[in-house]
Each structure stands twice: as structure tokens, then as C-alpha cells.
Amino acid sequence: MMKRLYFFLGKGGVGKTTSAASLALTLARKGFSVFWASIDPAHNLWDVLGMEEGSGVKRVEGGLWAQEVDLEVYLRRFLAETSRKMRDLYRHLTILNLEGMLDVLRYSPGMEESAVLFALQDLLETHRDKDFLVIDTPPTGLTLKIFSLPFSILMWIDQLKKWREKILERRSVVVAIKGKEALGKGVAIDSGEDRVYRELERQEERARYMADLLRDGGRVANVLVMNQDRLSFTESCRIRSFLERVSIPLHLILLNKFGLVEGGETVDEARVAEAFSPLPVRTLPFVRGGLGREDLVSLGRGWVEELV
Ligand SMILES: Nc1ncnc2c1ncn2[C@@H]1O[C@H](COP(=O)(O)OP(=O)(O)O)[C@@H](O)[C@H]1O
Ligand SMILES: [Mg+2]
């Protein structure tokens, strides 16, 4: 049974993959079964773990399994499923050009995010027997869009259901006046029999599941990673306020590459603690000369326990 799902958020290059690796390896060495998935289009899991590149799920060590998820595959599956549904629901509209529709859908706004959300749902389903699921996220902008998607889908569906109810109401008025024959065969007046309404309810259920999950601090833990530079600090503040707006809890701040000063204005630990109060802030030292697997495990000391 899945105990928890982890997301690592933060600006590119701050150490999300590194700290995710640290968590995944540490949990596995404690005897848990862990699945670590990268949904970042610029994958580097194998590189960080010092393994040969490859597709599909691979065993890293002990109970740790990892995968660089091919989002193109999910995008294609998502498009195929969406157009199949539209074909089913709108069979009577011969005017719809389905081949053309696929192209239109492919480049519609929100498709990439929808496909990633679709991938996430599939991963959760496929690996629900694991104790922990660690997600290596794409760049901030895309991650925040994925996080907000279930909430915007819910708002849309709410409105679409109301419109559909109006249509069904009008149909029943027609039936009351002209009799059942006035409507075509198979045209529903009851929401329980209407295919469109039922599809809306199915989509609503899926979005509700994700929205509830993301807001459930017991099942999901969000870790925000930053460095001491001004830019990653500012981006982290932005991520935090976004999460607050959608009521998604944040669990821990990791101030990574601590002690590495590269010129420019730096932010110290006290400033971070103050800005993110009352959240715990843990510092991870900058390790010179590359990070081997044992270094990754060492980097997990002092904060991994807090997330279990
Ligand atoms: N604590 C650390 N000490 C030394 N190097 C680090 C540390 N954390 C990350 N790095 C290095 O910084 C680079 C970016 O880290 P990565 O985890 O890939 O960032 P992100 O996933 O946020 O883009 C990598 O080369 C990684 O080895
Ligand atoms: Mg990364």
C-alpha cells in the first residue's frame, strides 16, 4: 500500500534530482519499496545514479525501482483516448473531421499538462503496491500548471454539467409537449442515461481524486529545494504562494549547495527560515568532486526521517 508520494519543486539546477535521489536511496536502504519516476522531459536519473541509460522500469538496488517516463507516449495515449471518446459521444455529427481533430488537439493549450497528469495517474495506479513514490518534476512553470489542472478541470466540469442539465431540461419539455417520438432514437432526457453527462461525471471523479490527493498532506509531501542565490530564493517564494493559493501543503525547505558562494547576492539560512516560517529548513552542504551513491545517502541525513 502506498504510504506517500513526494514531489521535489524548485528552480532548474538547484538539486531537485539530487535530493530526490537521496530520499529514494535512503528509503530503499531502510527496507521500503520505492518507485522513483522522472517526468522531467530533460531526464537525468540514470546519470545521477551512475547507471546505463535505458527505457522502462529498472531496478536500482534493493527495493528501489526507477524510470525515466516517456511523456510522448502518454501524450499519444491521451490524444487517442480523447479523440476516441469524442468519436463515441458525437457519432451523429458526421461533420466532425476526426483526423483533423487529432491535430487540433495535439497543439491545443493544456495538452502537455493533461498528458503529464495522465502519466501521473497511471504511475500511481501501476505502482500502488510500493511504499513510496518519488517524482522528479519538470521545470517549475509546467509543474505548477499540472498542479492547478485538477482544480481548473473541476471548475469547468461544474459549469459544463449545468449547461448539459439545461439541454436535458429542454428535451423533457419537448417530450412533454410532443411525446417521446419528437426526439431521435437514443436521445436521453435523464442525466443518468445521457452519455455526455456520464462522461462529465467520470472526468469529474478523476479530477476530484487528484485534487484531493494533492491537498492531502498525509499522502503527499512537497519538498521545495533552493540554493543561496537570489533567483532561486525568489522563485521558491513564488512557488510557495502558488501552493498556498490552491491549498496544497508544503512540507520542507531544503537549502542545498549550502556554503557554495558564486558571487552575487546570497541569502542566508536565517533569511530563508524567516521567509518560510513555520516550515522547517534543512541545509545540505555543497559536496566537491562529484556525488556518488554513498554521498547521496549522506546528503539525506537529518531530513529524510522527517518526511516518512
Ligand atoms: N549538494 C550538492 N553538492 C554538490 N553538487 C550538487 C549538490 N546538489 C546538486 N549538485 C549538482 O548540481 C547540478 C544540478 O543538480 P540537479 O539535482 O540535477 O538539479 P535539478 O534537478 O534541480 O535541476 C548537478 O550537477 C548536481 O550534481
Ligand atoms: Mg532534475
Tab-separated table of C-alpha atoms and ligand atoms in Angstrom:
chain	number	residue	atom	x	y	z
A	1	MET	CA	0.000	0.000	0.000
A	2	MET	CA	1.346	3.398	-0.927
A	3	LYS	CA	2.258	5.415	2.149
A	4	ARG	CA	3.344	8.609	0.485
A	5	LEU	CA	4.049	10.415	-2.746
A	6	TYR	CA	6.839	13.006	-2.916
A	7	PHE	CA	7.353	15.945	-5.234
A	8	PHE	CA	10.556	17.993	-5.396
A	9	LEU	CA	9.962	21.539	-6.530
A	10	GLY	CA	12.294	24.412	-7.283
A	11	LYS	CA	14.254	26.232	-9.938
A	12	GLY	CA	16.299	24.285	-12.505
A	13	GLY	CA	19.743	23.238	-11.285
A	14	VAL	CA	19.128	23.716	-7.542
A	15	GLY	CA	19.341	19.988	-6.811
A	16	LYS	CA	15.815	18.554	-7.100
A	17	THR	CA	17.004	15.364	-8.782
A	18	THR	CA	19.923	15.086	-6.371
A	19	SER	CA	17.753	15.391	-3.255
A	20	ALA	CA	15.056	13.137	-4.749
A	21	ALA	CA	17.797	10.522	-5.315
A	22	SER	CA	18.926	10.986	-1.757
A	23	LEU	CA	15.416	10.363	-0.419
A	24	ALA	CA	14.724	7.416	-2.730
A	25	LEU	CA	18.014	5.652	-1.893
A	26	THR	CA	17.687	6.269	1.851
A	27	LEU	CA	14.119	4.937	1.969
A	28	ALA	CA	15.132	1.857	-0.015
A	29	ARG	CA	18.038	1.201	2.360
A	30	LYS	CA	15.614	1.342	5.273
A	31	GLY	CA	13.882	-1.623	3.652
A	32	PHE	CA	10.970	0.122	1.939
A	33	SER	CA	9.885	-0.457	-1.642
A	34	VAL	CA	10.294	2.754	-3.605
A	35	PHE	CA	9.494	3.834	-7.127
A	36	TRP	CA	11.330	6.868	-8.439
A	37	ALA	CA	9.944	8.358	-11.637
A	38	SER	CA	11.210	11.282	-13.645
A	39	ILE	CA	8.528	13.211	-15.502
A	40	ASP	CA	11.019	15.935	-16.379
A	41	PRO	CA	11.448	15.972	-20.172
A	42	ALA	CA	15.166	16.619	-19.525
A	43	HIS	CA	15.723	13.350	-17.651
A	44	ASN	CA	18.952	12.600	-15.807
A	45	LEU	CA	18.072	9.834	-13.332
A	46	TRP	CA	20.485	7.256	-14.737
A	47	ASP	CA	23.235	9.802	-14.847
A	48	VAL	CA	22.716	10.751	-11.186
A	49	LEU	CA	22.570	7.080	-10.161
A	50	GLY	CA	25.609	6.201	-12.253
A	51	MET	CA	23.644	3.716	-14.381
A	52	GLU	CA	23.435	2.922	-18.095
A	53	GLU	CA	20.770	4.888	-19.973
A	54	GLY	CA	17.659	2.924	-20.807
A	55	SER	CA	13.913	2.950	-21.195
A	56	GLY	CA	11.360	1.250	-18.987
A	57	VAL	CA	11.464	0.455	-15.293
A	58	LYS	CA	14.872	-0.551	-13.896
A	59	ARG	CA	15.904	-1.870	-10.527
A	60	VAL	CA	18.487	0.368	-8.898
A	61	GLU	CA	19.227	-1.554	-5.700
A	62	GLY	CA	17.227	-3.377	-3.020
A	63	GLY	CA	13.631	-2.170	-3.138
A	64	LEU	CA	14.366	0.853	-5.334
A	65	TRP	CA	12.974	0.951	-8.882
A	66	ALA	CA	13.265	3.868	-11.273
A	67	GLN	CA	12.021	5.041	-14.641
A	68	GLU	CA	12.518	7.971	-16.963
A	69	VAL	CA	8.931	8.318	-18.146
A	70	ASP	CA	8.466	8.891	-21.857
A	71	LEU	CA	5.899	11.685	-21.895
A	72	GLU	CA	5.455	11.473	-25.688
A	73	VAL	CA	3.946	8.014	-25.201
A	74	TYR	CA	1.470	9.408	-22.683
A	75	LEU	CA	0.649	12.375	-24.893
A	76	ARG	CA	-0.175	9.993	-27.753
A	77	ARG	CA	-2.230	7.741	-25.485
A	78	PHE	CA	-4.066	10.728	-24.063
A	79	LEU	CA	-4.858	12.106	-27.530
A	80	ALA	CA	-6.024	8.708	-28.751
A	81	GLU	CA	-8.294	8.299	-25.738
A	82	THR	CA	-9.709	11.808	-26.033
A	83	SER	CA	-10.490	11.504	-29.728
A	84	ARG	CA	-11.984	8.019	-29.251
A	85	LYS	CA	-14.331	9.462	-26.614
A	86	MET	CA	-15.307	12.345	-28.858
A	87	ARG	CA	-15.988	9.920	-31.679
A	88	ASP	CA	-18.224	7.855	-29.376
A	89	LEU	CA	-20.098	10.815	-27.988
A	90	TYR	CA	-20.577	12.654	-31.253
A	91	ARG	CA	-21.128	9.784	-33.661
A	92	HIS	CA	-24.187	11.515	-35.070
A	93	LEU	CA	-22.194	14.579	-36.112
A	94	THR	CA	-20.766	13.299	-39.381
A	95	ILE	CA	-19.470	16.791	-39.934
A	96	LEU	CA	-16.635	16.246	-37.428
A	97	ASN	CA	-13.371	15.563	-39.167
A	98	LEU	CA	-11.701	13.219	-36.731
A	99	GLU	CA	-8.289	13.095	-38.341
A	100	GLY	CA	-8.143	16.876	-38.337
A	101	MET	CA	-9.373	16.916	-34.774
A	102	LEU	CA	-6.373	14.933	-33.593
A	103	ASP	CA	-4.041	17.575	-34.986
A	104	VAL	CA	-6.038	20.365	-33.425
A	105	LEU	CA	-5.996	18.602	-30.047
A	106	ARG	CA	-2.271	17.902	-30.307
A	107	TYR	CA	-1.461	21.605	-30.320
A	108	SER	CA	-4.225	22.786	-28.019
A	109	PRO	CA	-3.230	24.641	-24.875
A	110	GLY	CA	-3.211	22.426	-21.824
A	111	MET	CA	-2.468	19.201	-23.707
A	112	GLU	CA	1.055	18.809	-22.402
A	113	GLU	CA	-0.089	19.345	-18.812
A	114	SER	CA	-3.020	16.992	-19.306
A	115	ALA	CA	-0.710	14.305	-20.646
A	116	VAL	CA	1.624	14.669	-17.651
A	117	LEU	CA	-1.333	14.473	-15.268
A	118	PHE	CA	-2.480	11.400	-17.170
A	119	ALA	CA	1.005	9.892	-16.758
A	120	LEU	CA	0.956	10.671	-13.048
A	121	GLN	CA	-2.413	8.958	-12.585
A	122	ASP	CA	-1.123	5.939	-14.470
A	123	LEU	CA	2.072	5.755	-12.388
A	124	LEU	CA	0.070	5.968	-9.172
A	125	GLU	CA	-2.138	3.148	-10.356
A	126	THR	CA	0.682	0.929	-11.645
A	127	HIS	CA	2.874	1.347	-8.555
A	128	ARG	CA	0.271	1.449	-5.832
A	129	ASP	CA	1.865	-1.620	-4.232
A	130	LYS	CA	5.088	0.324	-3.491
A	131	ASP	CA	5.568	2.013	-0.121
A	132	PHE	CA	6.771	5.297	-1.591
A	133	LEU	CA	6.622	7.093	-4.897
A	134	VAL	CA	9.165	9.832	-5.605
A	135	ILE	CA	8.522	12.167	-8.534
A	136	ASP	CA	11.256	14.125	-10.221
A	137	THR	CA	9.356	17.093	-11.600
A	138	PRO	CA	9.682	19.163	-14.767
A	139	PRO	CA	10.590	22.894	-14.590
A	140	THR	CA	8.524	24.997	-12.183
A	141	GLY	CA	6.149	26.552	-14.732
A	142	LEU	CA	4.959	23.209	-16.057
A	143	THR	CA	4.754	21.631	-12.597
A	144	LEU	CA	2.546	24.414	-11.285
A	145	LYS	CA	0.271	24.082	-14.314
A	146	ILE	CA	-0.014	20.343	-13.678
A	147	PHE	CA	-0.829	21.011	-10.038
A	148	SER	CA	-3.554	23.516	-10.919
A	149	LEU	CA	-5.089	21.386	-13.657
A	150	PRO	CA	-7.339	19.189	-11.455
A	151	PHE	CA	-8.771	22.328	-9.850
A	152	SER	CA	-9.493	24.086	-13.139
A	153	ILE	CA	-10.965	20.880	-14.589
A	154	LEU	CA	-13.336	20.735	-11.616
A	155	MET	CA	-14.469	24.321	-12.198
A	156	TRP	CA	-15.034	23.656	-15.889
A	157	ILE	CA	-16.943	20.448	-15.325
A	158	ASP	CA	-19.178	22.104	-12.799
A	159	GLN	CA	-20.210	24.647	-15.432
A	160	LEU	CA	-20.454	22.093	-18.249
A	161	LYS	CA	-22.734	19.905	-16.141
A	162	LYS	CA	-25.049	22.873	-15.594
A	163	TRP	CA	-25.212	23.543	-19.332
A	164	ARG	CA	-25.868	19.889	-20.019
A	165	GLU	CA	-28.661	19.857	-17.416
A	166	LYS	CA	-30.283	22.774	-19.234
A	167	ILE	CA	-30.173	20.861	-22.508
A	168	LEU	CA	-31.733	17.822	-20.859
A	169	GLU	CA	-34.410	20.025	-19.282
A	170	ARG	CA	-35.340	21.450	-22.688
A	171	ARG	CA	-35.554	17.939	-24.093
A	172	SER	CA	-38.019	16.944	-21.403
A	173	VAL	CA	-40.134	19.987	-22.197
A	174	VAL	CA	-40.214	18.888	-25.848
A	175	VAL	CA	-41.203	15.358	-24.794
A	176	ALA	CA	-43.951	16.704	-22.512
A	177	ILE	CA	-45.481	18.633	-25.405
A	178	LYS	CA	-44.854	16.443	-28.423
A	179	GLY	CA	-44.311	12.998	-26.948
A	180	LYS	CA	-41.247	10.802	-26.885
A	181	GLU	CA	-41.174	10.354	-30.674
A	182	ALA	CA	-40.236	14.007	-31.096
A	183	LEU	CA	-36.667	13.190	-30.035
A	184	GLY	CA	-34.452	10.916	-32.058
A	185	LYS	CA	-33.808	7.345	-31.015
A	186	GLY	CA	-31.368	7.035	-28.128
A	187	VAL	CA	-31.560	10.718	-27.182
A	188	ALA	CA	-31.602	10.842	-23.393
A	189	ILE	CA	-33.543	13.212	-21.192
A	190	ASP	CA	-32.329	11.795	-17.920
A	191	SER	CA	-28.797	12.712	-16.743
A	192	GLY	CA	-28.222	9.111	-15.636
A	193	GLU	CA	-28.780	7.910	-19.187
A	194	ASP	CA	-27.095	10.740	-21.020
A	195	ARG	CA	-23.673	9.673	-22.303
A	196	VAL	CA	-22.266	13.171	-22.278
A	197	TYR	CA	-23.378	13.780	-18.708
A	198	ARG	CA	-21.970	10.460	-17.572
A	199	GLU	CA	-18.640	11.198	-19.233
A	200	LEU	CA	-18.548	14.556	-17.428
A	201	GLU	CA	-19.131	12.738	-14.155
A	202	ARG	CA	-16.317	10.282	-14.893
A	203	GLN	CA	-13.905	13.134	-15.648
A	204	GLU	CA	-15.064	14.939	-12.538
A	205	GLU	CA	-14.339	11.887	-10.409
A	206	ARG	CA	-10.807	11.592	-11.808
A	207	ALA	CA	-10.043	15.271	-11.287
A	208	ARG	CA	-11.534	15.140	-7.783
A	209	TYR	CA	-9.284	12.218	-6.898
A	210	MET	CA	-6.155	14.145	-7.947
A	211	ALA	CA	-7.300	17.400	-6.318
A	212	ASP	CA	-7.990	15.610	-3.018
A	213	LEU	CA	-4.696	13.749	-3.220
A	214	LEU	CA	-2.629	16.888	-3.873
A	215	ARG	CA	-4.243	18.604	-0.890
A	216	ASP	CA	-3.772	15.650	1.428
A	217	GLY	CA	-0.586	16.316	3.385
A	218	GLY	CA	-0.758	12.801	4.793
A	219	ARG	CA	-0.458	11.157	1.382
A	220	VAL	CA	1.624	13.738	-0.487
A	221	ALA	CA	4.699	15.618	0.680
A	222	ASN	CA	6.079	18.565	-1.255
A	223	VAL	CA	9.724	19.456	-0.821
A	224	LEU	CA	10.965	22.831	-2.004
A	225	VAL	CA	14.636	22.944	-2.982
A	226	MET	CA	16.643	26.134	-3.316
A	227	ASN	CA	20.192	27.473	-3.186
A	228	GLN	CA	21.597	30.599	-1.618
A	229	ASP	CA	21.296	32.727	-4.721
A	230	ARG	CA	18.680	35.418	-5.010
A	231	LEU	CA	16.989	33.912	-8.088
A	232	SER	CA	16.240	30.502	-6.615
A	233	PHE	CA	15.027	32.200	-3.428
A	234	THR	CA	12.616	34.431	-5.372
A	235	GLU	CA	11.332	31.508	-7.416
A	236	SER	CA	10.804	29.490	-4.224
A	237	CYS	CA	8.732	32.302	-2.721
A	238	ARG	CA	6.624	32.294	-5.872
A	239	ILE	CA	6.102	28.527	-5.660
A	240	ARG	CA	5.136	28.787	-2.013
A	241	SER	CA	2.485	31.441	-2.664
A	242	PHE	CA	1.100	29.436	-5.581
A	243	LEU	CA	0.745	26.354	-3.370
A	244	GLU	CA	-0.948	28.436	-0.696
A	245	ARG	CA	-3.451	29.793	-3.202
A	246	VAL	CA	-4.516	26.303	-4.265
A	247	SER	CA	-4.304	24.949	-0.687
A	248	ILE	CA	-1.595	22.390	-1.426
A	249	PRO	CA	0.601	21.924	1.643
A	250	LEU	CA	4.373	22.291	1.593
A	251	HIS	CA	6.405	20.170	3.999
A	252	LEU	CA	10.071	21.024	3.943
A	253	ILE	CA	12.574	23.509	2.560
A	254	LEU	CA	15.982	22.246	1.521
A	255	LEU	CA	18.692	24.840	1.261
A	256	ASN	CA	21.026	22.890	-0.993
A	257	LYS	CA	24.624	23.543	-2.081
A	258	PHE	CA	24.949	25.348	1.209
A	259	GLY	CA	28.253	27.125	1.547
A	260	LEU	CA	28.830	27.449	-2.168
A	261	VAL	CA	29.236	31.129	-2.872
A	262	GLU	CA	29.413	32.049	-6.522
A	263	GLY	CA	29.363	35.792	-6.265
A	264	GLY	CA	26.269	37.969	-6.367
A	265	GLU	CA	23.877	38.485	-3.505
A	266	THR	CA	23.430	35.434	-1.253
A	267	VAL	CA	20.594	34.536	1.053
A	268	ASP	CA	21.494	33.116	4.456
A	269	GLU	CA	19.745	30.419	6.452
A	270	ALA	CA	18.078	32.852	8.861
A	271	ARG	CA	16.547	34.787	5.987
A	272	VAL	CA	15.153	31.575	4.466
A	273	ALA	CA	13.825	30.366	7.821
A	274	GLU	CA	12.099	33.706	8.327
A	275	ALA	CA	10.606	33.792	4.841
A	276	PHE	CA	9.249	30.238	5.067
A	277	SER	CA	8.328	30.170	8.743
A	278	PRO	CA	6.901	27.957	10.268
A	279	LEU	CA	8.202	25.366	7.781
A	280	PRO	CA	11.385	23.500	8.701
A	281	VAL	CA	14.500	24.488	6.737
A	282	ARG	CA	17.376	21.981	6.384
A	283	THR	CA	20.734	22.748	4.860
A	284	LEU	CA	22.571	20.327	2.569
A	285	PRO	CA	26.280	21.026	2.093
A	286	PHE	CA	27.878	21.582	-1.271
A	287	VAL	CA	29.943	18.462	-1.957
A	288	ARG	CA	33.039	18.958	-4.073
A	289	GLY	CA	34.254	16.448	-6.610
A	290	GLY	CA	31.002	14.862	-7.729
A	291	LEU	CA	28.307	12.912	-5.936
A	292	GLY	CA	28.464	9.128	-5.741
A	293	ARG	CA	25.634	6.982	-4.400
A	294	GLU	CA	27.097	6.997	-0.888
A	295	ASP	CA	27.337	10.811	-0.970
A	296	LEU	CA	23.689	10.950	-1.995
A	297	VAL	CA	22.745	8.806	1.002
A	298	SER	CA	24.839	11.036	3.299
A	299	LEU	CA	23.056	14.105	1.945
A	300	GLY	CA	19.773	12.606	3.177
A	301	ARG	CA	20.846	12.599	6.839
A	302	GLY	CA	18.807	14.871	9.012
A	303	TRP	CA	15.788	15.429	6.792
A	304	VAL	CA	14.650	12.181	5.156
A	305	GLU	CA	13.316	10.910	8.514
A	306	GLU	CA	11.080	13.954	8.788
A	307	LEU	CA	9.309	13.012	5.572
A	308	VAL	CA	8.395	9.419	6.381
B	1	LIG	N1	24.776	19.322	-2.533
B	1	LIG	C1	25.397	19.310	-3.698
B	1	LIG	N2	26.767	19.326	-3.772
B	1	LIG	C2	27.397	19.314	-4.955
B	1	LIG	N3	26.786	19.329	-6.149
B	1	LIG	C3	25.442	19.322	-6.155
B	1	LIG	C4	24.684	19.310	-4.953
B	1	LIG	N4	23.372	19.289	-5.284
B	1	LIG	C5	23.328	19.283	-6.627
B	1	LIG	N5	24.557	19.311	-7.171
B	1	LIG	C6	24.884	19.348	-8.605
B	1	LIG	O1	24.185	20.406	-9.221
B	1	LIG	C7	23.751	20.042	-10.527
B	1	LIG	C8	22.235	20.194	-10.628
B	1	LIG	O2	21.612	19.294	-9.742
B	1	LIG	P1	20.225	18.569	-10.080
B	1	LIG	O3	19.889	17.710	-8.921
B	1	LIG	O4	20.310	17.910	-11.402
B	1	LIG	O5	19.269	19.838	-10.154
B	1	LIG	P2	17.740	19.944	-10.657
B	1	LIG	O6	17.188	18.573	-10.687
B	1	LIG	O7	17.085	20.830	-9.650
B	1	LIG	O8	17.795	20.596	-11.995
B	1	LIG	C9	24.206	18.612	-10.728
B	1	LIG	O9	25.412	18.636	-11.441
B	1	LIG	C10	24.435	18.087	-9.317
B	1	LIG	O10	25.419	17.080	-9.264
B	2	MG	MG	16.281	17.490	-12.286
